[in-house]
Coordinates of N, CA and C in Angstrom, one line a residue:
X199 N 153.1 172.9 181.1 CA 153.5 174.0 182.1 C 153.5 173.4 183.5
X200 N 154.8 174.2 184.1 CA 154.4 173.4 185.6 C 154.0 174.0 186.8
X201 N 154.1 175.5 186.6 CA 153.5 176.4 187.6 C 152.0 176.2 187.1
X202 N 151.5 177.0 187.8 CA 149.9 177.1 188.3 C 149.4 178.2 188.5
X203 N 148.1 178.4 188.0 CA 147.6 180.2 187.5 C 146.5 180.1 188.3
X204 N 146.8 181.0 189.1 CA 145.4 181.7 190.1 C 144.8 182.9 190.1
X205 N 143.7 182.7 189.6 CA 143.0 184.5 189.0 C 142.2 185.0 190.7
X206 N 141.6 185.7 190.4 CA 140.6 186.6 191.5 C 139.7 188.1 190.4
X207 N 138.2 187.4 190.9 CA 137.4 187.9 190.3 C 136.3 188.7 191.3
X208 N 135.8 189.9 190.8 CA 134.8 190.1 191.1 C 134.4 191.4 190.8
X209 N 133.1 192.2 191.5 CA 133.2 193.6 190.9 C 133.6 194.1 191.7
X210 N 133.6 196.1 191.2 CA 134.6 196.8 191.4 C 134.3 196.8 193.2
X211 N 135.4 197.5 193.8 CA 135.6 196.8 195.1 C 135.6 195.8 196.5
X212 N 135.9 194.6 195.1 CA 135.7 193.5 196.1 C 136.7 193.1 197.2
X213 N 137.8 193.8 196.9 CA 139.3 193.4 197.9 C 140.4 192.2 197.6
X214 N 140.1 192.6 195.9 CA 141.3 191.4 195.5 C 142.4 191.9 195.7
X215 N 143.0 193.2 195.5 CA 144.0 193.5 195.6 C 145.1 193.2 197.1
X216 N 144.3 193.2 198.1 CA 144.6 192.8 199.4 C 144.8 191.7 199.6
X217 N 143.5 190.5 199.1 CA 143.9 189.0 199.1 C 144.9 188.4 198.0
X218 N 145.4 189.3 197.0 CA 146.2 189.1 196.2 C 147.7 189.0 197.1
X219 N 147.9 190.1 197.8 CA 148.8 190.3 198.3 C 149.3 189.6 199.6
X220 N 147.8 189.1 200.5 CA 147.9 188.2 201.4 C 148.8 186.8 201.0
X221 N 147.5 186.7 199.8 CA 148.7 184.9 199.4 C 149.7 185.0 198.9
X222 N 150.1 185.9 198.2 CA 151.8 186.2 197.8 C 152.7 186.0 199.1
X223 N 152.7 186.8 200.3 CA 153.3 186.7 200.9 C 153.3 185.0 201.4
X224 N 151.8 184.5 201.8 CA 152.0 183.1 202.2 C 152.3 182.0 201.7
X225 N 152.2 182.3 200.2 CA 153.3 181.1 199.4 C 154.5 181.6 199.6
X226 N 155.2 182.8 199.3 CA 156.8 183.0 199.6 C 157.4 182.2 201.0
X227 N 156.0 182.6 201.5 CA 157.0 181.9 203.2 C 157.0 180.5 203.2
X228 N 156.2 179.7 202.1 CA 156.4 178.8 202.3 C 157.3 178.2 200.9
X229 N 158.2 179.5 200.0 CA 159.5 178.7 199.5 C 158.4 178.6 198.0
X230 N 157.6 179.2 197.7 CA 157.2 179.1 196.0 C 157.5 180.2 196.0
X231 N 157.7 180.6 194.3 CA 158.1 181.9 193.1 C 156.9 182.1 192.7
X232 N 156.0 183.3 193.3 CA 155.3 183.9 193.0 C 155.5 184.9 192.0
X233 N 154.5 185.2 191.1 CA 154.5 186.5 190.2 C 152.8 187.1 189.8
X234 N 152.4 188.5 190.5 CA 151.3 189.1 190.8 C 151.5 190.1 189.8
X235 N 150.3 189.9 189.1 CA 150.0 190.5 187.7 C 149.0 190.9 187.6
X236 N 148.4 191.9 186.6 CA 146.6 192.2 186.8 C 146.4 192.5 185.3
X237 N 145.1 192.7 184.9 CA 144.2 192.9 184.1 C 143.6 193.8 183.8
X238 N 143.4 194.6 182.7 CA 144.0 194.5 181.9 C 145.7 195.4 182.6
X239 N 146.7 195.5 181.7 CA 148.0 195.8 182.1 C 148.7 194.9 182.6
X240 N 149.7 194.7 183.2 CA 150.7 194.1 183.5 C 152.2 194.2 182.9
X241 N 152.1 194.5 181.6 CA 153.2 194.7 180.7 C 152.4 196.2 180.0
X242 N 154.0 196.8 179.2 CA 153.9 198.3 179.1 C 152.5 198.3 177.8
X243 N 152.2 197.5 177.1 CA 151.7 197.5 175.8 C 150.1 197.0 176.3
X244 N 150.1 196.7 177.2 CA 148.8 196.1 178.1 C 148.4 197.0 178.8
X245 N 149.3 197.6 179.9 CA 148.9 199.0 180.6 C 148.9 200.1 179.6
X246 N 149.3 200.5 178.1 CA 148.3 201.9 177.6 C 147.5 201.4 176.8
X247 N 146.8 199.8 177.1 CA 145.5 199.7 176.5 C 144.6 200.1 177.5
X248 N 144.8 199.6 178.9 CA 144.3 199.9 180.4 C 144.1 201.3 180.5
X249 N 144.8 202.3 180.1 CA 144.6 203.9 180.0 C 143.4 204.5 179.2
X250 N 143.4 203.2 177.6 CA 142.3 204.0 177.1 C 140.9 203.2 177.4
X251 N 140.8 201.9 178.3 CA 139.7 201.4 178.5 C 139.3 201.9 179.6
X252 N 139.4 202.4 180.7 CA 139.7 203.2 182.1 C 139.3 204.5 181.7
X253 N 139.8 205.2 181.1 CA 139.8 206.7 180.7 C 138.3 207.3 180.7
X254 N 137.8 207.9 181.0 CA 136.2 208.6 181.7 C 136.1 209.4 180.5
X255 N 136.9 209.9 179.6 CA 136.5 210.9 178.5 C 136.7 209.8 177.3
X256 N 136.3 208.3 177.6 CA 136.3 207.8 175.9 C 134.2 207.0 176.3
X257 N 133.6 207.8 176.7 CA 132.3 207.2 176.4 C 131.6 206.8 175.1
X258 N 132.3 206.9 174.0 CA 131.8 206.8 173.0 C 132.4 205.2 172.7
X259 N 132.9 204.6 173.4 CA 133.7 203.4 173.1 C 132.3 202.2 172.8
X260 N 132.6 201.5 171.7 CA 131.5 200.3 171.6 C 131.6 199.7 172.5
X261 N 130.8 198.5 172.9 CA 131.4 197.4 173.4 C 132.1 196.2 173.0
X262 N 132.1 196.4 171.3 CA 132.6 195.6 170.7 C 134.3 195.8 170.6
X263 N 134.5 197.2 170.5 CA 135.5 197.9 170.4 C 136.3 197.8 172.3
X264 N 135.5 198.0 172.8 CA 136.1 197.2 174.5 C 136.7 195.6 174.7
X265 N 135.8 195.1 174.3 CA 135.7 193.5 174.2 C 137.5 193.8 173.4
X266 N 137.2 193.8 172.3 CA 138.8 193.3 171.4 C 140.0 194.1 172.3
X267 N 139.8 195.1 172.9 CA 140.9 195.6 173.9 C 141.6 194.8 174.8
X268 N 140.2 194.7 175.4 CA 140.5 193.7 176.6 C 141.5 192.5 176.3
X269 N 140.8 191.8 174.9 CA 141.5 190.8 174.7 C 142.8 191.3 174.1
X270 N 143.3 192.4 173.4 CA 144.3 192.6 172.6 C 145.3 192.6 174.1
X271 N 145.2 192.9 175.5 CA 145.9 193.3 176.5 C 145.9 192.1 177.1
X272 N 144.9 190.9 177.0 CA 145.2 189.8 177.6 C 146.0 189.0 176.4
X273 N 146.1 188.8 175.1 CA 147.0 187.9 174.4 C 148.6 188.8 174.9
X274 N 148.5 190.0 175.0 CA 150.0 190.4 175.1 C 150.6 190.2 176.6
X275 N 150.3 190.2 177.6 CA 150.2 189.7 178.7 C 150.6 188.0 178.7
X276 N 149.5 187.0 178.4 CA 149.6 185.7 178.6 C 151.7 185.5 177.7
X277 N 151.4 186.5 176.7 CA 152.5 186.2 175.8 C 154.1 186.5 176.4
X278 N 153.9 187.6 177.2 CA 155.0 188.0 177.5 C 155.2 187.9 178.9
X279 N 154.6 187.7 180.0 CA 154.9 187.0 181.2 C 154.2 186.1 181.0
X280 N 152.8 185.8 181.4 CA 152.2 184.6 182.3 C 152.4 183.4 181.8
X281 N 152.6 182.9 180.3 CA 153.3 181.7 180.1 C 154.3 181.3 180.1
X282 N 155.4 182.4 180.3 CA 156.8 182.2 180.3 C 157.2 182.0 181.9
X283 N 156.1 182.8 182.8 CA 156.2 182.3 184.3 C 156.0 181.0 184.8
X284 N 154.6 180.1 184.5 CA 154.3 179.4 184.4 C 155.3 178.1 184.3
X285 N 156.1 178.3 182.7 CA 156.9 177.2 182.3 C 158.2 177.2 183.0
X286 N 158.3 178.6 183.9 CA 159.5 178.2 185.1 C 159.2 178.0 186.1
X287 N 157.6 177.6 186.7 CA 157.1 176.9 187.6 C 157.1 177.4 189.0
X288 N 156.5 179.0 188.0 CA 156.2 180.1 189.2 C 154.2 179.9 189.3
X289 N 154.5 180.6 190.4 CA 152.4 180.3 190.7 C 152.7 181.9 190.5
X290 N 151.4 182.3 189.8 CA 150.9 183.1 189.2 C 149.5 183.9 189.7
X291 N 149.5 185.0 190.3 CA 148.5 185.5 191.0 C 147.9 186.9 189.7
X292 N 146.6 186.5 189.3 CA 146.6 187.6 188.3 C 145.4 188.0 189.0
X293 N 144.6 189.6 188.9 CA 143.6 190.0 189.5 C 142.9 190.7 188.1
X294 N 142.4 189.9 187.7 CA 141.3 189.9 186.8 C 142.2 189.0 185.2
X295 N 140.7 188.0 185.0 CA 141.8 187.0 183.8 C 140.4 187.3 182.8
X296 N 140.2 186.2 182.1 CA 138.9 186.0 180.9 C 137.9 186.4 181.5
X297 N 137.9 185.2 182.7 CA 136.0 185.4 183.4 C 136.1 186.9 183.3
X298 N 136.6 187.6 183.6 CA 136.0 189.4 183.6 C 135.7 189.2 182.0
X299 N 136.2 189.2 181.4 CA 135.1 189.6 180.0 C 134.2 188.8 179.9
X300 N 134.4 187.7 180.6 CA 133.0 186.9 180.3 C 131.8 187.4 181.4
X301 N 132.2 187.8 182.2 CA 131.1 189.1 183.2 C 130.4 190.2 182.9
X302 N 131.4 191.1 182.2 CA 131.5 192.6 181.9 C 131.1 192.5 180.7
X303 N 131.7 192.2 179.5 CA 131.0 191.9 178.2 C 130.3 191.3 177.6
X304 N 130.3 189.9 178.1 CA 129.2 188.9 178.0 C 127.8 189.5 178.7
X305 N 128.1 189.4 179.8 CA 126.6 189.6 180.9 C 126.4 191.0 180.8
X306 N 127.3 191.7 181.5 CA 127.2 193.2 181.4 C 126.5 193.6 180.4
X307 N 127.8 193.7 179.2 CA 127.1 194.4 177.7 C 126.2 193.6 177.2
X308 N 126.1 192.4 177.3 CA 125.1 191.7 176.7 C 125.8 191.0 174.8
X309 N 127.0 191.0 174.9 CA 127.8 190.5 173.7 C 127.3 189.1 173.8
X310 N 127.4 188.2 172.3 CA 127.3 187.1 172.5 C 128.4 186.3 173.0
X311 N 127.9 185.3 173.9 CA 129.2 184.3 174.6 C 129.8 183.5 173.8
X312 N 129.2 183.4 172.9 CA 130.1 182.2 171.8 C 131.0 182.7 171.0
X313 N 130.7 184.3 170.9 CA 132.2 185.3 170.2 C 133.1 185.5 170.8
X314 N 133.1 185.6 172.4 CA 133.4 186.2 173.3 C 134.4 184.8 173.9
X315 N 133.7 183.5 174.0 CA 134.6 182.0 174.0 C 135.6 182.1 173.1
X316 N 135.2 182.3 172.1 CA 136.2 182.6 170.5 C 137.2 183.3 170.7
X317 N 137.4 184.3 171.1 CA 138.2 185.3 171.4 C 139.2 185.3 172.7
X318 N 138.2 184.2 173.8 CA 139.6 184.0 174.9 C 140.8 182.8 174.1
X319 N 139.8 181.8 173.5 CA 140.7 180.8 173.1 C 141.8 181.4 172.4
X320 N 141.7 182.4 171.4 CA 142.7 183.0 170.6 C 143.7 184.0 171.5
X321 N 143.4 184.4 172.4 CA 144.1 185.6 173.4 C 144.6 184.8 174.2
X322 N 144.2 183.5 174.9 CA 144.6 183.2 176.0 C 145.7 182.2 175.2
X323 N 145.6 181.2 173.9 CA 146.5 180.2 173.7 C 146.7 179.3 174.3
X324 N 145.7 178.8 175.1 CA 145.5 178.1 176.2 C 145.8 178.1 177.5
X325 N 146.1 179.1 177.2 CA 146.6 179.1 179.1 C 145.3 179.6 179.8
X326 N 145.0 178.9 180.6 CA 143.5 179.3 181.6 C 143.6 179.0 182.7
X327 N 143.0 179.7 184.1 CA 143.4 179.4 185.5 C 142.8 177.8 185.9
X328 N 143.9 177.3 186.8 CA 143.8 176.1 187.4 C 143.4 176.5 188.5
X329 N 142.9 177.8 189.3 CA 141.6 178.1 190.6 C 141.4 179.5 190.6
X330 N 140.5 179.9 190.4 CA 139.7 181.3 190.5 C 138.9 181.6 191.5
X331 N 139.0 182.6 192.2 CA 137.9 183.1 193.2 C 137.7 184.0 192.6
X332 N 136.2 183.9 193.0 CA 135.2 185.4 192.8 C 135.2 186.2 194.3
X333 N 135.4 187.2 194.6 CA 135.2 187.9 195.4 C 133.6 188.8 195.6
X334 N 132.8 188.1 196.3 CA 131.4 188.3 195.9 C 130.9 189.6 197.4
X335 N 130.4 190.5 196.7 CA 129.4 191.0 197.5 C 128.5 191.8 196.8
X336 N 127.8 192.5 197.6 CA 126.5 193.3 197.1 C 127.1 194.7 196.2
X337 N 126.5 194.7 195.3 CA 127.4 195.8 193.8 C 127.5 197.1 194.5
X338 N 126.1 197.8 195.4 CA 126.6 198.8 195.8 C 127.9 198.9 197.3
X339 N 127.9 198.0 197.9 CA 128.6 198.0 199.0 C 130.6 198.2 197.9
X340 N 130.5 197.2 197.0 CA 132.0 197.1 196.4 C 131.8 199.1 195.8
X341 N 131.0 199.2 194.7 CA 131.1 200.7 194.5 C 131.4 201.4 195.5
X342 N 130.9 201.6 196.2 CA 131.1 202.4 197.7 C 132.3 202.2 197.7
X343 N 133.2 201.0 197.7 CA 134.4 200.5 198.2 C 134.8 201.6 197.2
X344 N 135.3 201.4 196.0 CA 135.9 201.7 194.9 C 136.0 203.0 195.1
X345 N 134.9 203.8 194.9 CA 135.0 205.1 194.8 C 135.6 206.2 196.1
X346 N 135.5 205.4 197.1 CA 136.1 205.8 198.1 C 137.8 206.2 198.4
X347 N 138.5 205.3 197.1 CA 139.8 205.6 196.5 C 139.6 206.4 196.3
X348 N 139.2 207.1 195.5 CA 139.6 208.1 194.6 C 138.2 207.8 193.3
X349 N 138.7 209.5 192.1 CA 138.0 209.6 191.2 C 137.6 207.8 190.7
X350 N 136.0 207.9 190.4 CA 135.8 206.3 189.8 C 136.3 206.8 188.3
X351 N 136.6 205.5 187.8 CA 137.0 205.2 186.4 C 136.0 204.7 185.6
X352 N 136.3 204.3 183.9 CA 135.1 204.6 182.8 C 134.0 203.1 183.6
X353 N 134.7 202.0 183.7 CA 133.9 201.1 184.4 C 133.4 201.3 185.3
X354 N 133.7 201.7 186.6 CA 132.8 202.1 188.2 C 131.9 203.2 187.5
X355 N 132.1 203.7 187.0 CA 131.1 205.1 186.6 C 129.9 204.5 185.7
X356 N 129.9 203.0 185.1 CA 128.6 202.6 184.6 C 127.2 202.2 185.7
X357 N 126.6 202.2 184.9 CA 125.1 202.4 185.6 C 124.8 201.0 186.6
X358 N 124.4 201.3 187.9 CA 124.0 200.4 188.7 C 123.7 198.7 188.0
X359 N 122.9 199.0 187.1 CA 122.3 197.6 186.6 C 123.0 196.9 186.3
X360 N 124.4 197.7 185.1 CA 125.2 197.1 184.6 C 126.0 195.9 185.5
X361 N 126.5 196.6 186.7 CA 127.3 195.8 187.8 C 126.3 195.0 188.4
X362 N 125.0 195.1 188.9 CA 124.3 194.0 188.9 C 124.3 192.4 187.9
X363 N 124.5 193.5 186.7 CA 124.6 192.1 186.0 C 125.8 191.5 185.9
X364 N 126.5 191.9 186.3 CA 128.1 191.6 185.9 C 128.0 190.7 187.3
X365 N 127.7 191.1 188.5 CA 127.7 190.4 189.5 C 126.7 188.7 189.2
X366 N 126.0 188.8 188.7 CA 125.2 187.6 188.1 C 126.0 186.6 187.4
X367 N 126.6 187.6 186.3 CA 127.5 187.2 185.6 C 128.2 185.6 186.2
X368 N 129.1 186.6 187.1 CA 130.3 185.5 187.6 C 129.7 184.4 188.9
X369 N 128.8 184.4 188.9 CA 127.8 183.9 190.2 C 127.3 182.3 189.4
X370 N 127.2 182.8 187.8 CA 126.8 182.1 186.4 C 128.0 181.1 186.2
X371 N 129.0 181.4 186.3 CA 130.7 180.8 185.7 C 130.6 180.2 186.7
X372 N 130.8 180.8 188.0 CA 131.1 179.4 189.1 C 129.8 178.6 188.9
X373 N 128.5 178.8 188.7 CA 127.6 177.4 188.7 C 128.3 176.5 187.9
X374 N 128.3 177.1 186.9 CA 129.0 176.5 185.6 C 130.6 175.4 185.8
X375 N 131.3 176.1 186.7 CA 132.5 175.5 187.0 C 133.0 175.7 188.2
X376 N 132.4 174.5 189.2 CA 132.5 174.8 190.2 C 133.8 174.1 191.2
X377 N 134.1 173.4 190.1 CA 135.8 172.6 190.2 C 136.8 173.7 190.2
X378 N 136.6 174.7 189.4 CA 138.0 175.6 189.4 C 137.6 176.9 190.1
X379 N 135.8 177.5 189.6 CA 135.8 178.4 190.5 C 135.1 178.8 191.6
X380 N 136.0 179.3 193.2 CA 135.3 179.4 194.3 C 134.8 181.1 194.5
X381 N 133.3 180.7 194.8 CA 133.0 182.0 195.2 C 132.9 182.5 197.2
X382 N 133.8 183.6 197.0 CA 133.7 183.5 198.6 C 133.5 184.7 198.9
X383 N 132.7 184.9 200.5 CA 131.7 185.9 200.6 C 132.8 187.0 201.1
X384 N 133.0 188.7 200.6 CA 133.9 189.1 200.3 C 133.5 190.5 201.6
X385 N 132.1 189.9 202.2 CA 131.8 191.0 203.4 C 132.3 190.3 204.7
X386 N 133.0 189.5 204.7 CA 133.4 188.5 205.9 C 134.9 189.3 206.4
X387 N 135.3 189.0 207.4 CA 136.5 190.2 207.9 C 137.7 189.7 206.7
X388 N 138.8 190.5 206.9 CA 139.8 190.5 205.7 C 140.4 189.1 206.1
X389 N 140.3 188.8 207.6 CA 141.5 187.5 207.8 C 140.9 186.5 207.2
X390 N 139.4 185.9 207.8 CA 138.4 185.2 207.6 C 138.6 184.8 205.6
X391 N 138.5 185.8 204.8 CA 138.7 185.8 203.4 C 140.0 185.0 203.5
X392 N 141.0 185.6 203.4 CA 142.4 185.4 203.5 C 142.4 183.4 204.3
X393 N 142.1 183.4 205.0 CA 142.2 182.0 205.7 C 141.2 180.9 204.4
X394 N 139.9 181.6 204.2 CA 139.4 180.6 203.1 C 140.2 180.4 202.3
X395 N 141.4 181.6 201.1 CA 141.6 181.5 200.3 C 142.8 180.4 200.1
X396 N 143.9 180.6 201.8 CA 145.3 179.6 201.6 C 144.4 178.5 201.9
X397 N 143.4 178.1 202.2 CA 143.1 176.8 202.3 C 142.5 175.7 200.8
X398 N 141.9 177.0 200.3 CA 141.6 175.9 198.7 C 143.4 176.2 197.9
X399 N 144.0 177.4 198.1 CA 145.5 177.5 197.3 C 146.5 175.8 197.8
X400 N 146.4 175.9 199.1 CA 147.1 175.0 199.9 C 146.6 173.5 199.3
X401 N 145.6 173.3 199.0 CA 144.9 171.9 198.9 C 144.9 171.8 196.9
X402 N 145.4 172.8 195.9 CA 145.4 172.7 194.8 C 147.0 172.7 194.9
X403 N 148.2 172.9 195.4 CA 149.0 172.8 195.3 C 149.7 171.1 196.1
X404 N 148.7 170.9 197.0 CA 149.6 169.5 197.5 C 148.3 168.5 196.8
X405 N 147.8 168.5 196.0 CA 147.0 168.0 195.5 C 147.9 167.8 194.0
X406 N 148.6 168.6 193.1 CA 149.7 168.3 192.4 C 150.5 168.0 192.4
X407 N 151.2 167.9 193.8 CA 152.8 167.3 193.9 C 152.8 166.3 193.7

């Protein structure tokens, strides 16, 4: 593939959606085919899985029964854009990829990680990001963020601890992989974020040519 996949991670209101939109605009001006996508959804078969994982009246949901969602909406997704963008050597901005299940279901729920490895390898087909940011801050400052939209959803509406752990979580992946993923501090002003992020984007793309 010759495009290049850029995720953005973190918990609920970290401000990916803004830095998403930041670097879109700053690769276009600089002449790349951008394509901004999200997680779960993106495509119609992905977005009414997103309705019923989201949805505040399905509390009865496993987590096992979450976990295979997530993934059933990421194999349909990677299948029907993100590798077909890719191999026309578009950069690819998605706002939440694997690491969120490896956060939320792994750490969160507490699922095993080696089921959970099993499961991106078959969903994703190999396709996995070549630079991920975590968008990090303190769980209750992003909640605050989130809920301030509007009604919280089945995720923001879990219990403090959970996003605690979820926050650990991805704090856990970049130790783990600290070549692909950067964690940057997501209470710093919006430009400040934004200037960190075209600088590692900037240096993974002239770093390929």
């Amino acid at each position: 593939m010759s495009g290049r996949f850029i995720t953005f991670e973190g918990v609920e209101g970290c401000g990916k959606s803004t830095q998403i939109e930041l670097l879109k605009t700053h690769l276009e001006s600089k002449g790349h085919r951008v394509l901004v996508t999200r997680e779960p959804g993106g495509v119609p078969i992905a977005e009414a899985i997103r309705s019923v994982l989201l949805d505040t009246r399905h509390t009865a949901m496993s987590p096992i029964a979450e976990l295979l969602l997530y993934e059933a909406a990421r194999a349909q997704i990677v299948e029907e854009i993100i590798r077909p963008a890719l191999e026309k050597g578009c950069i690819v901005l998605c706002d939440r990829f694997a690491d969120s299940t490896t956060a939320y279901q792994g750490a969160g729920r507490g699922l095993p990680m080696e089921e959970i490895e099993r499961l991106h390898h078959l969903a994703t087909q190999g396709v996995w990001p070549d630079l991920t940011f975590v968008l990090d801050l303190p769980v209750e400052q992003g909640l605050a963020r989130a809920r301030n939209r509007g009604r919280a959803d089945r995720m923001e509406q879990q219990a403090l601890e959970f996003h605690q752990r979820v926050r650990q979580g991805y704090l856990d992946i970049a130790a783990r992989e600290p070549g692909r993923v950067k964690v940057i501090a997501s209470d710093e002003s919006i430009e400040a974020i934004a200037t960190a992020i075209r600088e590692q984007v900037d240096a993974l793309i002239k770093l390929e040519l």
